[in-house]
mmCIF file of C-alpha atoms in Angstrom:
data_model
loop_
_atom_site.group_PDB
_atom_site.id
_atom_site.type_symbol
_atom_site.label_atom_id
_atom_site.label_comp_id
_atom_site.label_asym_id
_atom_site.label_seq_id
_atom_site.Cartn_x
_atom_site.Cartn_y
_atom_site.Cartn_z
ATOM 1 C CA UNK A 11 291.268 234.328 52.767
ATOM 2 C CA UNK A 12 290.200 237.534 55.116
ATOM 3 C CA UNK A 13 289.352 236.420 58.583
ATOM 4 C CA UNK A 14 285.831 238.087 58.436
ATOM 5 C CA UNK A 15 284.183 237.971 55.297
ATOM 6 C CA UNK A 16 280.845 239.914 54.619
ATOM 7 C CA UNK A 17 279.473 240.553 51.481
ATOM 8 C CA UNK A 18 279.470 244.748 50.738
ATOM 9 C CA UNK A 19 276.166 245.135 49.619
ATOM 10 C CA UNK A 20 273.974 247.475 48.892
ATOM 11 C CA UNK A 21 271.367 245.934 50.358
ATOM 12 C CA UNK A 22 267.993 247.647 49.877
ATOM 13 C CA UNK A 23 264.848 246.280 51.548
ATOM 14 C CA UNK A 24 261.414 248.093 51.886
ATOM 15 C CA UNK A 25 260.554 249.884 55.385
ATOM 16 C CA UNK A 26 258.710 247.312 57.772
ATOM 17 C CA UNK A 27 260.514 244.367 56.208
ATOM 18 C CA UNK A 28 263.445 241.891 57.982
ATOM 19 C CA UNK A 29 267.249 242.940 56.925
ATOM 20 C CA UNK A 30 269.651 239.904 56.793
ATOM 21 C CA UNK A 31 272.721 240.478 57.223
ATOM 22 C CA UNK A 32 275.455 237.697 57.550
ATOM 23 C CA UNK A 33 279.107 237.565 58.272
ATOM 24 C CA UNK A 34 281.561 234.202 57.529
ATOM 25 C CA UNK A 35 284.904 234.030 59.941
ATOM 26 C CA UNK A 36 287.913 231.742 58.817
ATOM 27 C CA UNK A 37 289.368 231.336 62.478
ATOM 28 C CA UNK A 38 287.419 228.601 64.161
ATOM 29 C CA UNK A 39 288.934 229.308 67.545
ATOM 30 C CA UNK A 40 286.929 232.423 68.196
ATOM 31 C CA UNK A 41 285.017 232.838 71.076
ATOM 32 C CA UNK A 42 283.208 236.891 70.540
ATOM 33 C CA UNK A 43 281.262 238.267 67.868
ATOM 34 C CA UNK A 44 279.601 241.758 67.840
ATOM 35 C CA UNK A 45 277.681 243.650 65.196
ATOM 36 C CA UNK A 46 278.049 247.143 64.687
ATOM 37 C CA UNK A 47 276.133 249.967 63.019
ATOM 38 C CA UNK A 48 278.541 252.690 61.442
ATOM 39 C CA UNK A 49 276.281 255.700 59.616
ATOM 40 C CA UNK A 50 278.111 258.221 57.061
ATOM 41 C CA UNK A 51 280.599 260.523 58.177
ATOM 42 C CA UNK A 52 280.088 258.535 62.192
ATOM 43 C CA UNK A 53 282.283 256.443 64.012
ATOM 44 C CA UNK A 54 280.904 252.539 65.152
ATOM 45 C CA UNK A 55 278.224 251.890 67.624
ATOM 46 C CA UNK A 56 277.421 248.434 69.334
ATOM 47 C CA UNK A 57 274.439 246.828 68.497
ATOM 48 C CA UNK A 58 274.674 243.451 69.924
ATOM 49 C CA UNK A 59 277.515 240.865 71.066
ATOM 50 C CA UNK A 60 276.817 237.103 71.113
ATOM 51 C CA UNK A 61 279.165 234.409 72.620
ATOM 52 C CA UNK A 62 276.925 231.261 72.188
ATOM 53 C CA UNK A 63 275.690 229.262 69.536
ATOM 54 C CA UNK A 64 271.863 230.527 68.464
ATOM 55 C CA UNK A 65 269.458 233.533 68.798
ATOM 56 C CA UNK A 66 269.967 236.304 70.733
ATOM 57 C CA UNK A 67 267.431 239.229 70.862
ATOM 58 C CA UNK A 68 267.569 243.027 71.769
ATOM 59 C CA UNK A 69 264.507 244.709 70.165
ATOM 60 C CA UNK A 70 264.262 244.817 66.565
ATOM 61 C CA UNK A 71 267.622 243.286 66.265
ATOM 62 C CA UNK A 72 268.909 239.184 66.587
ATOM 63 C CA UNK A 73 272.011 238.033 66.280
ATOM 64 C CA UNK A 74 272.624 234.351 65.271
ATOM 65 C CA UNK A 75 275.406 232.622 65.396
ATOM 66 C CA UNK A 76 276.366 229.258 64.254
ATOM 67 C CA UNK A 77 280.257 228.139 65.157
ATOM 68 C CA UNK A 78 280.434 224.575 63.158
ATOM 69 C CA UNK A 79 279.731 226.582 60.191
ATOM 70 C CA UNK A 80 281.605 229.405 60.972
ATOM 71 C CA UNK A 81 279.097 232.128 60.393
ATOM 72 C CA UNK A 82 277.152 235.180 62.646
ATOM 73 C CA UNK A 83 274.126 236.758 60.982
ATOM 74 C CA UNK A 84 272.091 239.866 62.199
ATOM 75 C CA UNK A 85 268.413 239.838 61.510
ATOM 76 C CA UNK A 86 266.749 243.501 61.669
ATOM 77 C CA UNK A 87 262.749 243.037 61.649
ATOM 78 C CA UNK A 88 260.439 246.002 61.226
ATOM 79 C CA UNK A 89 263.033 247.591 58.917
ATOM 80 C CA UNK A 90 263.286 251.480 59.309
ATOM 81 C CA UNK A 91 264.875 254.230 57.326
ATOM 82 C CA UNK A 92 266.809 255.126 60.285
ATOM 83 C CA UNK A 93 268.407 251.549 59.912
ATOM 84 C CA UNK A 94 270.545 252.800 56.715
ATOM 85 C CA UNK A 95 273.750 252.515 57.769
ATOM 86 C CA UNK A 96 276.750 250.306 57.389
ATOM 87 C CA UNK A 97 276.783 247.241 59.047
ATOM 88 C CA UNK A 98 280.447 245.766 60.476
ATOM 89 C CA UNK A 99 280.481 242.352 61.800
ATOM 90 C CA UNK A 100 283.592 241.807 63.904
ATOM 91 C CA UNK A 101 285.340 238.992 65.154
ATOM 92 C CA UNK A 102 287.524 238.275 68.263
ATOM 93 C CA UNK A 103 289.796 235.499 67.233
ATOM 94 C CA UNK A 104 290.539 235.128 71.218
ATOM 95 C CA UNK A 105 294.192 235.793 70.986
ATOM 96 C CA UNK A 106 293.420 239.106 72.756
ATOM 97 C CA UNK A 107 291.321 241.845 72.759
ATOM 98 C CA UNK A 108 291.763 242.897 69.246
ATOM 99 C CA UNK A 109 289.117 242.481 66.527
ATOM 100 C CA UNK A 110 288.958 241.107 63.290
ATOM 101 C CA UNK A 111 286.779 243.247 61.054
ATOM 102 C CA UNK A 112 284.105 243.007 58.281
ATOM 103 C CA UNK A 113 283.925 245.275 55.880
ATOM 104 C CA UNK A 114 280.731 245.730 56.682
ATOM 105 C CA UNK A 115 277.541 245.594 54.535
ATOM 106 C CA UNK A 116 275.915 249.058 53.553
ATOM 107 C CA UNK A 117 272.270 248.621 53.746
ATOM 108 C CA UNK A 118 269.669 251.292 52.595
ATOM 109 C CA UNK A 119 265.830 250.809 54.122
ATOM 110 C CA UNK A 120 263.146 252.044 51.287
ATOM 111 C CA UNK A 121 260.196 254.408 53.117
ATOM 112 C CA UNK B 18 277.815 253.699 80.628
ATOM 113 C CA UNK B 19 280.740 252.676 78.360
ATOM 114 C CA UNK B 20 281.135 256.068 76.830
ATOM 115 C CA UNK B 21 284.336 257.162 74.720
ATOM 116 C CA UNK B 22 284.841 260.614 74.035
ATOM 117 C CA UNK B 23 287.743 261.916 71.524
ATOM 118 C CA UNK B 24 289.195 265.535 71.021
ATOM 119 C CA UNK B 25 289.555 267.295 68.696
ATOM 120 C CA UNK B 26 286.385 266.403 66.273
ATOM 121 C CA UNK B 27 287.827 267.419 63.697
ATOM 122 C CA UNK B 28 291.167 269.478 62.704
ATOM 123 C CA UNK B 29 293.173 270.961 60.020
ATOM 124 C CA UNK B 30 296.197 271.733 60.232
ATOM 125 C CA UNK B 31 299.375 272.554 57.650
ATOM 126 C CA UNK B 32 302.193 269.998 56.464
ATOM 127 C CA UNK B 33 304.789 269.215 58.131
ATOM 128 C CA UNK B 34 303.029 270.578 61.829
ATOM 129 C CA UNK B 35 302.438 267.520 64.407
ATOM 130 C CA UNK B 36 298.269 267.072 65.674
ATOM 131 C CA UNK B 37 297.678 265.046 69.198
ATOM 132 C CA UNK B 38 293.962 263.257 69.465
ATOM 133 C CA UNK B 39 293.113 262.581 72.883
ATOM 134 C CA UNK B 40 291.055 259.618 73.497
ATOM 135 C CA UNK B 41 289.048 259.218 76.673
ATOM 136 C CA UNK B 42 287.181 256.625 78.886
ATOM 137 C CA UNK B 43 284.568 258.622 80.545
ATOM 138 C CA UNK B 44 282.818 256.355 82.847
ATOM 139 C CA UNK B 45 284.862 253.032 83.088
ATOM 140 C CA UNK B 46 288.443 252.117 82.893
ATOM 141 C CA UNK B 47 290.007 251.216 79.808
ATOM 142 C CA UNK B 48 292.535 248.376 80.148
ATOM 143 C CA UNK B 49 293.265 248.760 76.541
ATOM 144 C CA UNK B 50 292.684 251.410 73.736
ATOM 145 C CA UNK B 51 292.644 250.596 70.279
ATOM 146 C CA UNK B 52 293.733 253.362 67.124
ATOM 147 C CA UNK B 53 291.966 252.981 64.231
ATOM 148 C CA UNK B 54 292.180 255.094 60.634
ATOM 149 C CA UNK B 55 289.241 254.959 58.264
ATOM 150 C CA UNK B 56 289.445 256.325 54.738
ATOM 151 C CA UNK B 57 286.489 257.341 52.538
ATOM 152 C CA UNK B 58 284.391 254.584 51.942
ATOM 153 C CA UNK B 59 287.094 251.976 53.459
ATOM 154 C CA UNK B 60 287.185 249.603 55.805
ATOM 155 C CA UNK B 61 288.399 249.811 59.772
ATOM 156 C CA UNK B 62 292.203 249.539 59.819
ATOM 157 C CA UNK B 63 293.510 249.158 63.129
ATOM 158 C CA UNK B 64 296.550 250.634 63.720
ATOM 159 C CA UNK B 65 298.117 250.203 67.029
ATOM 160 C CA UNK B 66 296.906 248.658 70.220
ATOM 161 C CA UNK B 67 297.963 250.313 73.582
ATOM 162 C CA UNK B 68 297.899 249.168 77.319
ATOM 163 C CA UNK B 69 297.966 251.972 80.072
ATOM 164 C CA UNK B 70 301.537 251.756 81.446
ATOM 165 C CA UNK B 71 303.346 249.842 78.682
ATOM 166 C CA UNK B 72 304.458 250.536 75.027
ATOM 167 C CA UNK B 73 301.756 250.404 72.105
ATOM 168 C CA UNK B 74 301.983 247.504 69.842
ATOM 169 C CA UNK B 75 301.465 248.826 65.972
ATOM 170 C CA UNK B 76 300.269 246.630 63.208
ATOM 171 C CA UNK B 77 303.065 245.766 60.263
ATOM 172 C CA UNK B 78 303.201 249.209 58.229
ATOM 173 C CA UNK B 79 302.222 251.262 60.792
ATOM 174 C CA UNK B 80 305.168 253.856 61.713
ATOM 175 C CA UNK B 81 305.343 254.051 65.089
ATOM 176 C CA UNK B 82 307.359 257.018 64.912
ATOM 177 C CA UNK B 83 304.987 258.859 62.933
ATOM 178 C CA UNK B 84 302.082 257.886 65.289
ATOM 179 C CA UNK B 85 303.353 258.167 68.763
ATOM 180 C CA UNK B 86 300.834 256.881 71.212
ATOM 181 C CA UNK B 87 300.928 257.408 74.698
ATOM 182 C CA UNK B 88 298.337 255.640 77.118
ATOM 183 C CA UNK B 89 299.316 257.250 80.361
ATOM 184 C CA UNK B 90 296.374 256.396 82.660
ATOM 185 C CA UNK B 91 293.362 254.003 82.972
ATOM 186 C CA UNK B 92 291.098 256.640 80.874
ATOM 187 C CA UNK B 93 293.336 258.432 78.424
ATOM 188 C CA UNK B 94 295.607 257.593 75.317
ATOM 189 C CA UNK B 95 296.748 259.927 72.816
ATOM 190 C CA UNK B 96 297.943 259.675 69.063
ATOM 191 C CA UNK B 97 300.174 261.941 68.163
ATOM 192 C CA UNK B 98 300.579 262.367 64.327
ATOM 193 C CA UNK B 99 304.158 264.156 63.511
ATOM 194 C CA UNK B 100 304.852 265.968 60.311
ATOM 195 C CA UNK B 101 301.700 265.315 59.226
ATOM 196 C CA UNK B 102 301.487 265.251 55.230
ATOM 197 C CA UNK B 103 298.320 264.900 53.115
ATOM 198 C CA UNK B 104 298.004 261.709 52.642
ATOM 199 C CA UNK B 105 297.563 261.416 56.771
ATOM 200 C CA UNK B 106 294.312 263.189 56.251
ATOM 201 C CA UNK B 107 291.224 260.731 57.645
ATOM 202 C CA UNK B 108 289.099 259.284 59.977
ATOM 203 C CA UNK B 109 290.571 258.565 63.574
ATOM 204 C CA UNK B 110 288.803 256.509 65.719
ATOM 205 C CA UNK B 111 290.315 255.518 69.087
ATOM 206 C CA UNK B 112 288.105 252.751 71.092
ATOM 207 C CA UNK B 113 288.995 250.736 74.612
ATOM 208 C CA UNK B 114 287.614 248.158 76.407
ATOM 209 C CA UNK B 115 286.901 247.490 80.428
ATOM 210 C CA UNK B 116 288.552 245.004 82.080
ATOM 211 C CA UNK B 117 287.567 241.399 82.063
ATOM 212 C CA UNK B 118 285.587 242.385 78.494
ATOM 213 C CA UNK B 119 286.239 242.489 74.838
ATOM 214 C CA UNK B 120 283.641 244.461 73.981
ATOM 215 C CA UNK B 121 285.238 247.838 72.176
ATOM 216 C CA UNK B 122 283.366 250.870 72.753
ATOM 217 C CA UNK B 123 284.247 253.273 70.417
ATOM 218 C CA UNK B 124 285.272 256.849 70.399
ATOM 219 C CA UNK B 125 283.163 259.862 68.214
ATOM 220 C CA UNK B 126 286.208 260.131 65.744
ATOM 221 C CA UNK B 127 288.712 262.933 64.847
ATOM 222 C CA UNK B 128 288.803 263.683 61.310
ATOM 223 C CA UNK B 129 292.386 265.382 60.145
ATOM 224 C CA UNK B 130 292.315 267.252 57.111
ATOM 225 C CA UNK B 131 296.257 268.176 56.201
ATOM 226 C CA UNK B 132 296.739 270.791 53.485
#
């Protein structure tokens, strides 16, 4: 079993509507989870981090996290081209600083 | 703030010849740096994890003669690759964190291209 599970995708949805993305995380003791936003050819970029159980909003973007079920999601409303990228969900299993990674989700936003 | 930068971009160089990537915390300390390789349409693999002042710790199959890493200050590591050989050729990505965080901010990449 990986320790960060997301499912690869594609996803396509049609500009203006809400991208779903969701991540599942074997190790129960972690604390951190971030999403980020990787396009072609480009190295990661933070999007969000959440540490507590529920919704957390920046813009367009919310993170939810649920840790009895083990699982983060990212919800992007108002869905842009721009948004096309791939999507890595990583995981601090709070043995340290280093991350457990996704393999993220490619997702492709319809004009 | 939180800004990584890396040098070279890219770089090609000939078998056999050693490339250094410099990684660099512009605005904030980095208590630890993170190397990463990405192939083509892969995943993230981390390989080594480095902590200014001390010895980098490489994940199992990582050569850590092959990729020397040096984190001499609060806001610089390096990756050397020696005798590079074609199948080095990819996507590094170097990111670090500020102290009291987890958060990884990463670096623009360096992409190697060994002929």
């Amino acid at each position: 079993q990986k320790e960060v599970e997301q499912n690869s995708g594609p996803l396509s949805v049609p500009e203006g509507a809400i991208a779903s993305l969701n991540c599942t995380y074997s190790d129960r003791g972690s604390q951190s989870f971030f999403w980020y936003r990787q396009y072609s050819g480009k190295s990661p970029e933070l999007i969000m981090f959440i540490y507590s159980n529920g919704d957390k909003e920046d813009g367009r973007f919310t993170a939810q996290l649920n840790k009895a079920s083990q699982y983060v999601s990212l919800l992007i409303r108002d869905s842009q081209p721009s948004d096309s990228a791939t999507y890595l969900c990583a995981v601090n299993p709070n043995t340290g600083n280093q991350f457990y990674f996704g393999t993220g989700t490619s997702l492709t936003v319809i004009p | 703030g939180a800004v990584v930068s890396q040098h070279p971009s890219w770089v090609i160089c000939k078998s056999g010849t050693s490339v250094k990537i410099e990684c660099r915390s512009l605005d904030f300390q980095a208590t630890t740096m993170f190397w990463y390789r990405q192939f083509p349409k892969q995943s993230l693999m981390l390989m080594a994890t480095s902590n200014e002042g001390s010895k980098a710790t490489y994940e199992q199959g990582v050569e850590k003669d092959k990729f020397l890493i040096n984190h001499a200050s609060l806001t610089l590591s390096t990756l050397t690759v020696t005798s590079a050989h074609p199948e080095d050729s990819s996507f590094y990505i170097c990111s670090a964190t500020q102290g009291g965080t987890d958060t990884q901010y990463f670096g623009p990449g360096t992409r190697l291209t060994v002929l």
